[in-house]
CSV table of C-alpha atoms and ligand atoms in Angstrom, one decimal:
chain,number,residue,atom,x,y,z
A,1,UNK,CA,-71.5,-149.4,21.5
A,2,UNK,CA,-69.6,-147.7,24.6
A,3,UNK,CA,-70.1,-149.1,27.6
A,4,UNK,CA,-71.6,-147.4,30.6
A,5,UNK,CA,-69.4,-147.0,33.9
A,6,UNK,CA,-72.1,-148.5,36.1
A,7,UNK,CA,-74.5,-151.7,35.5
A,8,UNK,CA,-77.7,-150.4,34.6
A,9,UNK,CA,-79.3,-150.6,30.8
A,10,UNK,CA,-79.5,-146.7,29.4
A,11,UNK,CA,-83.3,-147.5,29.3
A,12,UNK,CA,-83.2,-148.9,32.8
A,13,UNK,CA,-81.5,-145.4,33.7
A,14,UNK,CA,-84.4,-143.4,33.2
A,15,UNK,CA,-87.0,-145.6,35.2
A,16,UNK,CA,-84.1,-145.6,38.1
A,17,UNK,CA,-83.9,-141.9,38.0
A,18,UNK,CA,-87.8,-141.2,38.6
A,19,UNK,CA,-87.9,-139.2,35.2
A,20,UNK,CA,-91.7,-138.5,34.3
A,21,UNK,CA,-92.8,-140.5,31.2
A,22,UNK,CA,-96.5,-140.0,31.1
A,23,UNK,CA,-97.9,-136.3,30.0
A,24,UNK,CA,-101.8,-136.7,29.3
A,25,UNK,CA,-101.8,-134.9,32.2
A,26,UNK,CA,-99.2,-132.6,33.0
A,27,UNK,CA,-97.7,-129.6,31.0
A,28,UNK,CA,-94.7,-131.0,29.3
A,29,UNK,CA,-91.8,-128.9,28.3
A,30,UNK,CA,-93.3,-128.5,24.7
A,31,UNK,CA,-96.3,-127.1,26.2
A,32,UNK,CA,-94.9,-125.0,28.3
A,33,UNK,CA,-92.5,-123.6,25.5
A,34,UNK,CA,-95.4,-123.5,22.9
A,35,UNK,CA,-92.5,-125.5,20.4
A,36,UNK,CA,-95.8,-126.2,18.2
A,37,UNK,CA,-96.1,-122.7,17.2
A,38,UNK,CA,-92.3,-122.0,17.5
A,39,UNK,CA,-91.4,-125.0,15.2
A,40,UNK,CA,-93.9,-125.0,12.8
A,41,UNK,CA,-92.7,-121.1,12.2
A,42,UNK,CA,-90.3,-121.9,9.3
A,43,UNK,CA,-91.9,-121.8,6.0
A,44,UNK,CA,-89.2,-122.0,3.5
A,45,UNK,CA,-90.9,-120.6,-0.3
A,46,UNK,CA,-87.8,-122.3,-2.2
A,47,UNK,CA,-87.1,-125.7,-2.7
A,48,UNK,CA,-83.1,-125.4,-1.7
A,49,UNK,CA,-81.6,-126.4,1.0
A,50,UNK,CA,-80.1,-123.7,2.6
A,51,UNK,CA,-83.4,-121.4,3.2
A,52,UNK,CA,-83.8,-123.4,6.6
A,53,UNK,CA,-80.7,-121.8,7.7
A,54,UNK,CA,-81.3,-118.3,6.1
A,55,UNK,CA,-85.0,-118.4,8.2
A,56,UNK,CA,-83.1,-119.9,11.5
A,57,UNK,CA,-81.1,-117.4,11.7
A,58,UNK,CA,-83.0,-114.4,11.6
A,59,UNK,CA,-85.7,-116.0,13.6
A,60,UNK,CA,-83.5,-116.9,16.4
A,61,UNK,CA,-82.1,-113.0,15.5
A,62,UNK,CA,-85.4,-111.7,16.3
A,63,UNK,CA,-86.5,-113.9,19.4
A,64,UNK,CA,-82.9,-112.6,21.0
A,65,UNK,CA,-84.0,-109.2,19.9
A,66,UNK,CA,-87.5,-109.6,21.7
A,67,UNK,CA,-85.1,-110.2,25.2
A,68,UNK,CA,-82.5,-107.5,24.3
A,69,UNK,CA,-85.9,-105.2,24.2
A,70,UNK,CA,-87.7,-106.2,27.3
A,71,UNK,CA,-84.0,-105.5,29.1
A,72,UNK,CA,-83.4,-102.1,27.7
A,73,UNK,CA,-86.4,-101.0,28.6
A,74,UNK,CA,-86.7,-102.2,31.9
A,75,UNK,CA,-82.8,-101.2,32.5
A,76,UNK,CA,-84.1,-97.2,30.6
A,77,UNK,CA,-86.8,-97.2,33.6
A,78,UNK,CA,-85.2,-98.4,36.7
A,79,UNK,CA,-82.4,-95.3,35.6
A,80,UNK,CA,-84.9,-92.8,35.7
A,81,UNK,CA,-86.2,-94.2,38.9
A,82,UNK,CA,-82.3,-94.2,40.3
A,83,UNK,CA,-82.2,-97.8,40.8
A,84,UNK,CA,-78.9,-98.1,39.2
A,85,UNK,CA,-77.8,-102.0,40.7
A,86,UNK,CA,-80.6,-103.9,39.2
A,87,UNK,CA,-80.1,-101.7,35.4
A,88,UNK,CA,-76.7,-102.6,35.6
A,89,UNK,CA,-77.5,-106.5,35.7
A,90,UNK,CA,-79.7,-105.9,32.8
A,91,UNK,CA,-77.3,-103.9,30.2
A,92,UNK,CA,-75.1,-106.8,31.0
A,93,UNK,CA,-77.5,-109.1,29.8
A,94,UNK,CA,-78.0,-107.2,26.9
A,95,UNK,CA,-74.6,-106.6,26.0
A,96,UNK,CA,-74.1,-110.8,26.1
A,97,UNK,CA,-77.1,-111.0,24.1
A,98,UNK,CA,-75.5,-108.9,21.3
A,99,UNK,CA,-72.3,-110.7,21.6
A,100,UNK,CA,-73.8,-113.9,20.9
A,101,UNK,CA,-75.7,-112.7,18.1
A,102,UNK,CA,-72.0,-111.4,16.5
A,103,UNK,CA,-70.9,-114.9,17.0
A,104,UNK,CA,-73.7,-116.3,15.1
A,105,UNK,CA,-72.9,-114.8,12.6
A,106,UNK,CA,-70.1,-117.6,11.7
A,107,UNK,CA,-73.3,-119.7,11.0
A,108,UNK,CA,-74.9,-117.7,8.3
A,109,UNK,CA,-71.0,-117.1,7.0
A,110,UNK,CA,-71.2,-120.9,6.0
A,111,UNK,CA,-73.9,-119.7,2.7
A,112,UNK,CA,-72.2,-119.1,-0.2
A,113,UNK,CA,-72.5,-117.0,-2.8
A,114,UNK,CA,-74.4,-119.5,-5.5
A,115,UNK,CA,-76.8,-120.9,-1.5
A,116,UNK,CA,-77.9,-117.4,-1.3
A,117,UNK,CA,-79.0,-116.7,-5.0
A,118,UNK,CA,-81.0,-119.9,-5.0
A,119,UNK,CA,-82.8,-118.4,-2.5
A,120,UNK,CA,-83.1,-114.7,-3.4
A,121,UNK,CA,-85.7,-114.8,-5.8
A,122,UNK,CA,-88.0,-115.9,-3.4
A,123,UNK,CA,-87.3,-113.2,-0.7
A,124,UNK,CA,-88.3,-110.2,-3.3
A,125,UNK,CA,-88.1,-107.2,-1.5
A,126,UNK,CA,-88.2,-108.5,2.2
A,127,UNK,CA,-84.8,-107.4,4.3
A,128,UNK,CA,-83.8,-106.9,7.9
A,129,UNK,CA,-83.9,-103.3,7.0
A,130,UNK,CA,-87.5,-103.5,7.5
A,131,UNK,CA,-87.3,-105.3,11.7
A,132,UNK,CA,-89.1,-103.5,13.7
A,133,UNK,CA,-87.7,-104.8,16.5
A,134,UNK,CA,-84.2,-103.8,15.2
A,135,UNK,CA,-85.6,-100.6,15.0
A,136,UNK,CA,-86.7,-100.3,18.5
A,137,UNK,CA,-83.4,-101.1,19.4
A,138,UNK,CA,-81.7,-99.0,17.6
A,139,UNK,CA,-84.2,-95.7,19.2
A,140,UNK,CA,-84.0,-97.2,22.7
A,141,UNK,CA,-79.8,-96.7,21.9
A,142,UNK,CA,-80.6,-92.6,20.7
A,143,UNK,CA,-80.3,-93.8,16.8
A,144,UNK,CA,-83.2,-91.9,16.0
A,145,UNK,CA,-84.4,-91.4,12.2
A,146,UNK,CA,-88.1,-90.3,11.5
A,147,UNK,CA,-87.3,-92.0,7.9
A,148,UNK,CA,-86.8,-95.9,9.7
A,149,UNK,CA,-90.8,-95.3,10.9
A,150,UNK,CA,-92.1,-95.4,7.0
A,151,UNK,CA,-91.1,-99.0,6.3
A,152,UNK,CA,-94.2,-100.1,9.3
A,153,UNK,CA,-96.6,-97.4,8.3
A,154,UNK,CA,-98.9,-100.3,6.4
A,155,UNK,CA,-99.2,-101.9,10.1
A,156,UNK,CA,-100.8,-100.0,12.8
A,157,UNK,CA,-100.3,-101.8,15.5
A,158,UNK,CA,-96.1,-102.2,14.5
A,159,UNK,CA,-96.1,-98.7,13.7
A,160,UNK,CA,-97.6,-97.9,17.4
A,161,UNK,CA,-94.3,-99.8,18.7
A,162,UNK,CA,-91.9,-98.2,17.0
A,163,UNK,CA,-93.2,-94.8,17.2
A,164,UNK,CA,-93.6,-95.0,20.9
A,165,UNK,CA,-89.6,-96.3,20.9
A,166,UNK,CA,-88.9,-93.3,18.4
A,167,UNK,CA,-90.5,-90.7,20.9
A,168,UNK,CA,-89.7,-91.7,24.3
A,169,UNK,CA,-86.0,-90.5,25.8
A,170,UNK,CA,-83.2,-93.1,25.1
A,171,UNK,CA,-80.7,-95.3,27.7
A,172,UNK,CA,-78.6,-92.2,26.7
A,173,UNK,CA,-81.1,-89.6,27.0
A,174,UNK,CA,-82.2,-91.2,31.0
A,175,UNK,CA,-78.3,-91.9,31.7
A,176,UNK,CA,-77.6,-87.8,31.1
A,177,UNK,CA,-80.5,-87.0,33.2
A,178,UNK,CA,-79.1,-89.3,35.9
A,179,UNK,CA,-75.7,-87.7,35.7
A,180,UNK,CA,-77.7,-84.3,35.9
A,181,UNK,CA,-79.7,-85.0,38.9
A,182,UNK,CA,-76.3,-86.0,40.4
A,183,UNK,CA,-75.4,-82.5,40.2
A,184,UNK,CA,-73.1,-83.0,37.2
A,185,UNK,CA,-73.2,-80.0,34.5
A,186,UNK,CA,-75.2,-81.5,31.9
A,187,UNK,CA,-77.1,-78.7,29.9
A,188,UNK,CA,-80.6,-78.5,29.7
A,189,UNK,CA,-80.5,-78.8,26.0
A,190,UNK,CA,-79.6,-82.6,26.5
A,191,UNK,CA,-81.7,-83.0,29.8
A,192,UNK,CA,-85.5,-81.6,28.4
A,193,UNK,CA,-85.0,-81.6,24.6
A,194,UNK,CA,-87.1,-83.4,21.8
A,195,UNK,CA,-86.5,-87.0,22.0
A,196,UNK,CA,-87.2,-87.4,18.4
A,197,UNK,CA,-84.2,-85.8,17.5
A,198,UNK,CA,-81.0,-87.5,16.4
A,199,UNK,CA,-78.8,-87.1,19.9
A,200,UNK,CA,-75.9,-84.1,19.3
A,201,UNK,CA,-72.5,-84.6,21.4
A,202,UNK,CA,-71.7,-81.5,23.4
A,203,UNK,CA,-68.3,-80.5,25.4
A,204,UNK,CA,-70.5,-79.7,28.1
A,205,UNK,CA,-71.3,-83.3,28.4
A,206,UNK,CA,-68.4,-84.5,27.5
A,207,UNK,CA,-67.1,-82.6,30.9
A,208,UNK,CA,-69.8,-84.0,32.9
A,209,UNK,CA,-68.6,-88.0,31.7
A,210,UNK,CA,-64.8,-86.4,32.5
A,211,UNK,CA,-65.8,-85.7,36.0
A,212,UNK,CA,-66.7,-89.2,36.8
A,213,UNK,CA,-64.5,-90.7,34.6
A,214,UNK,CA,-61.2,-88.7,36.5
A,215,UNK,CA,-62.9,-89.0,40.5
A,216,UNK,CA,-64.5,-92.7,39.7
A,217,UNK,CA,-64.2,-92.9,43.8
A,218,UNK,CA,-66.7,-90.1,44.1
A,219,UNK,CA,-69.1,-91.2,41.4
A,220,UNK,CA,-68.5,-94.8,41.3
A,221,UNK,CA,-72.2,-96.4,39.9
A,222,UNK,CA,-72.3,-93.3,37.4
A,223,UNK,CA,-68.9,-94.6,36.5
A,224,UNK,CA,-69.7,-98.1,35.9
A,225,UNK,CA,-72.4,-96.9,34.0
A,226,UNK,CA,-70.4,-95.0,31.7
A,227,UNK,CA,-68.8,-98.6,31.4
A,228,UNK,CA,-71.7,-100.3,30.7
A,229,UNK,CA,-72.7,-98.1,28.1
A,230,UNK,CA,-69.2,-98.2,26.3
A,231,UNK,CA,-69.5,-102.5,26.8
A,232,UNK,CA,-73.0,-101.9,24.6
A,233,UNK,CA,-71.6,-99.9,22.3
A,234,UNK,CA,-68.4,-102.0,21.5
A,235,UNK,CA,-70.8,-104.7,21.5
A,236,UNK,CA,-73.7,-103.5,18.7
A,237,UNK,CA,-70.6,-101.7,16.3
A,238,UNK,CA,-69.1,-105.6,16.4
A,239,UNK,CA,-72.2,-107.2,15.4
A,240,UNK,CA,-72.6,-104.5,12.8
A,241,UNK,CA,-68.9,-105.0,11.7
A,242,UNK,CA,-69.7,-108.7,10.8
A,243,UNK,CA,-72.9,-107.6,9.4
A,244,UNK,CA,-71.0,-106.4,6.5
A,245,UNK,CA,-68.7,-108.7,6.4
A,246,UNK,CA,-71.0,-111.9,5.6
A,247,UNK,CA,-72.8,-109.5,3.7
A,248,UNK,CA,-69.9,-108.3,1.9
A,249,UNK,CA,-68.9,-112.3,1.1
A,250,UNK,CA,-72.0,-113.8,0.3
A,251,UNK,CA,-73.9,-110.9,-1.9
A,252,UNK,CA,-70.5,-109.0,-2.9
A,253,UNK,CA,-71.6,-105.5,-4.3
A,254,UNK,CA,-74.7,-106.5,-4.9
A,255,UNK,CA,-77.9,-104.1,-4.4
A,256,UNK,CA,-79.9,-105.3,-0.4
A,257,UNK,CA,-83.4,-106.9,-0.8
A,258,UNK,CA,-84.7,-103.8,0.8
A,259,UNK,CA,-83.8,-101.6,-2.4
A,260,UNK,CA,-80.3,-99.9,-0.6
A,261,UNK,CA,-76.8,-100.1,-2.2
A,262,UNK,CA,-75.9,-103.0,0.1
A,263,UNK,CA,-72.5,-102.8,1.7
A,264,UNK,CA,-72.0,-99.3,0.8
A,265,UNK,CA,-75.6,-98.9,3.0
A,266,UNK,CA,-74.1,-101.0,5.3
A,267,UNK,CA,-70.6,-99.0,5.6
A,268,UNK,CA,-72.0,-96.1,6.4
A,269,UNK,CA,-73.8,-97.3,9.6
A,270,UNK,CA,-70.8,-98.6,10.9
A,271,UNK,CA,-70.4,-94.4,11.8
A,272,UNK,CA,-72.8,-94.2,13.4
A,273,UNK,CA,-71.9,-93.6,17.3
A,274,UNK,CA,-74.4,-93.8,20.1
A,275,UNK,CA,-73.1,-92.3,22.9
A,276,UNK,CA,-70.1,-90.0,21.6
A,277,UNK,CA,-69.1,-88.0,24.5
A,278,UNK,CA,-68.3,-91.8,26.4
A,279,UNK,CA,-65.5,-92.7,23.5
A,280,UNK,CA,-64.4,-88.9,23.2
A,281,UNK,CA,-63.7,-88.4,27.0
A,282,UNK,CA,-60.7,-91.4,26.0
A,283,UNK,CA,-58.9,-88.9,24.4
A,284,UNK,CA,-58.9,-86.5,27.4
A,285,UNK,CA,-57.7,-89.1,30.0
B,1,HEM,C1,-76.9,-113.6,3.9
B,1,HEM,C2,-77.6,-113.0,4.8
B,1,HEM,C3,-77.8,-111.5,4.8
B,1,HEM,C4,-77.7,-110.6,3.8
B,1,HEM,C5,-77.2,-110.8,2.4
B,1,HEM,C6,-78.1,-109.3,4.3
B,1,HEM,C7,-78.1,-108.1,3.6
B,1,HEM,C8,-78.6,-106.9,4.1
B,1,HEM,C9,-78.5,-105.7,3.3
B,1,HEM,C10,-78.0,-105.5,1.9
B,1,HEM,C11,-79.1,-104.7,4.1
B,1,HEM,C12,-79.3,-103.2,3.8
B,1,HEM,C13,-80.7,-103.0,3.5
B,1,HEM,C14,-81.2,-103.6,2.2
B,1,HEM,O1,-81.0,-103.0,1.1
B,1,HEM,O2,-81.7,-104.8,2.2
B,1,HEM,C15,-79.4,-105.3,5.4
B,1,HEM,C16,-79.9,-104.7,6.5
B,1,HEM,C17,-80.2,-105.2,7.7
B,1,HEM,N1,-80.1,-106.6,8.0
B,1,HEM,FE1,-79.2,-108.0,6.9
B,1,HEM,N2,-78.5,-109.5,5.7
B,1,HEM,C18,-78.3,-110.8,6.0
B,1,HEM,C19,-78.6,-111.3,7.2
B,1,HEM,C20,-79.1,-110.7,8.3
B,1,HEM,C21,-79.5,-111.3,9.5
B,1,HEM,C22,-79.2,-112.8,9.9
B,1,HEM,C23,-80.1,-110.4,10.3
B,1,HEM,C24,-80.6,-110.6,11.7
B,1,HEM,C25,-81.7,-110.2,12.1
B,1,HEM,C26,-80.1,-109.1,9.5
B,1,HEM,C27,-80.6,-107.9,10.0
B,1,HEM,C28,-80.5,-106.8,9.3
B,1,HEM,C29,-80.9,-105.5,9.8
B,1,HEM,C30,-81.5,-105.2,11.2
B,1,HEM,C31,-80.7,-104.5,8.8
B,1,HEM,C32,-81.0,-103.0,8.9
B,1,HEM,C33,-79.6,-102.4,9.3
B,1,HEM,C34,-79.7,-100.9,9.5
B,1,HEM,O3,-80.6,-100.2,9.0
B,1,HEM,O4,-78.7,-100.4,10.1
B,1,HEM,N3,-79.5,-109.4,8.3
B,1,HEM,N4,-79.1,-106.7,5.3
């Protein structure tokens, strides 16, 4: 056993320190963190090993997703309300929350081909492609696809979620009308159109971005903006990128829980951009 630099017993430690010991009375940090509910969550349906880690993962997924979520939305108001400091903090946040979750992915890389099939059976046709929360993400960015609603039609109150994320403008939608209000040339098409709608880059706002991007001194917090968005971006097409990866090693070619082709599936989303006219303007500078 190492020994400790000063005198004092490691048990002796904690009486010395004052820690509290006794919680009949007082909320303890389980309490207050509701662990009971949080651990008792996992409820593997195989008998192998590795399903603990499979369930882990994409709870801890969705709990970071539940935080990315409060902060967009938050960060999507206090833009349309011109309160530009505090959003900045929050797609900060969220672009370190996504960053983690690409890093976690080297946990769920450890599963091997022959882990995972012990376990597939049991998931039959559940799959991320089915998160609500994912989805809401994805709106809140301006991925918008009426077809991502059907998967939540058999819940109500889900489906009340997501639509309300599927019709309500996006961080890209309220960052154009910023730059608008601003007096930058952004059409009206992309400042009063149908949220719904999957976003279309124009070369009118790609002018607008080009603007602030070539006088940052005159538009400086629009600017930052512009780099906040491109940090989200980066950050979401990584986490996607190793998506496909682990997918691509543990299932191979094989058809996704949630009926698609799998990688291929998977491959295509990596095209899709979110806010195209802040990677085009690149080109022009
Ligand atoms: C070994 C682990 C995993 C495998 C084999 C896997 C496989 C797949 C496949 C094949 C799809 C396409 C839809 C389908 O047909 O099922 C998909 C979609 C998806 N998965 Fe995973 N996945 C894994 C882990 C995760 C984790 C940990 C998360 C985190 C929450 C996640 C979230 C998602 C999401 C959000 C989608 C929808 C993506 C989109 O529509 O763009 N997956 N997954």
């Amino acid at each position: 056993m190492s020994t400790c630099p000063h005198n004092s017993k490691p048990e002796d430690i904690v009486h010395e320190e004052g820690a509290q010991l006794d919680f009949s009375r007082d909320m303890s940090y389980g309490d207050y963190l509701n662990l009971d509910a949080i651990l008792n969550a996992q409820k593997p349906l195989s008998p192998a090993h590795d399903e603990l880690l499979f369930i882990v993962q994409h709870q801890t997924s969705e709990l970071w997703m539940k935080l990315m979520l409060h902060e967009l939305h938050a960060a999507i108001r206090l833009i349309a309300a011109d309160e530009l400091q505090p959003a900045f903090k929050m797609l900060a946040r969220v672009s370190k929350i996504m960053e983690q979750l690409v890093h976690a992915w080297d946990v769920l890389a450890t599963m091997t081909p022959p882990e995972y099939s012990a376990i597939r059976p049991y998931l039959a046709q559940s799959s991320g492609f089915q998160s609500h929360q994912y989805r809401c993400i994805e709106f809140a960015m301006g991925n918008k696809n009426a077809a991502m609603l059907k998967p939540h039609q058999h819940n109500a109150e889900r489906l009340a979620v997501v639509r309300a994320a599927y019709e309500a403008p996006s961080l890209y939608d309220e960052a154009l009308r910023l730059l608008a209000r601003r007096g930058l040339a952004v059409p009206q098409s992309h400042t009063q159109r149908d949220w719904t709608q999957a976003y279309e880059a124009s070369d009118e706002v790609e002018q607008a971005w080009l603007q602030v991007y070539r006088h940052p001194k005159d538009h400086w917090d629009l600017y930052q903006l512009g780099e906040e968005l491109t940090d989200l971006e980066d950050a979401f097409r990584l986490w996607r990128f190793r998506h496909v990866t682990t997918v691509e090693r543990v299932i191979g070619f094989k058809r996704g829980t949630g009926g698609t082709g799998g990688v291929s599936y998977l491959r295509k989303m990596l095209d899709v951009v979110l806010f195209p006219e802040i990677w085009r303007l690149r080109t022009e500078l």
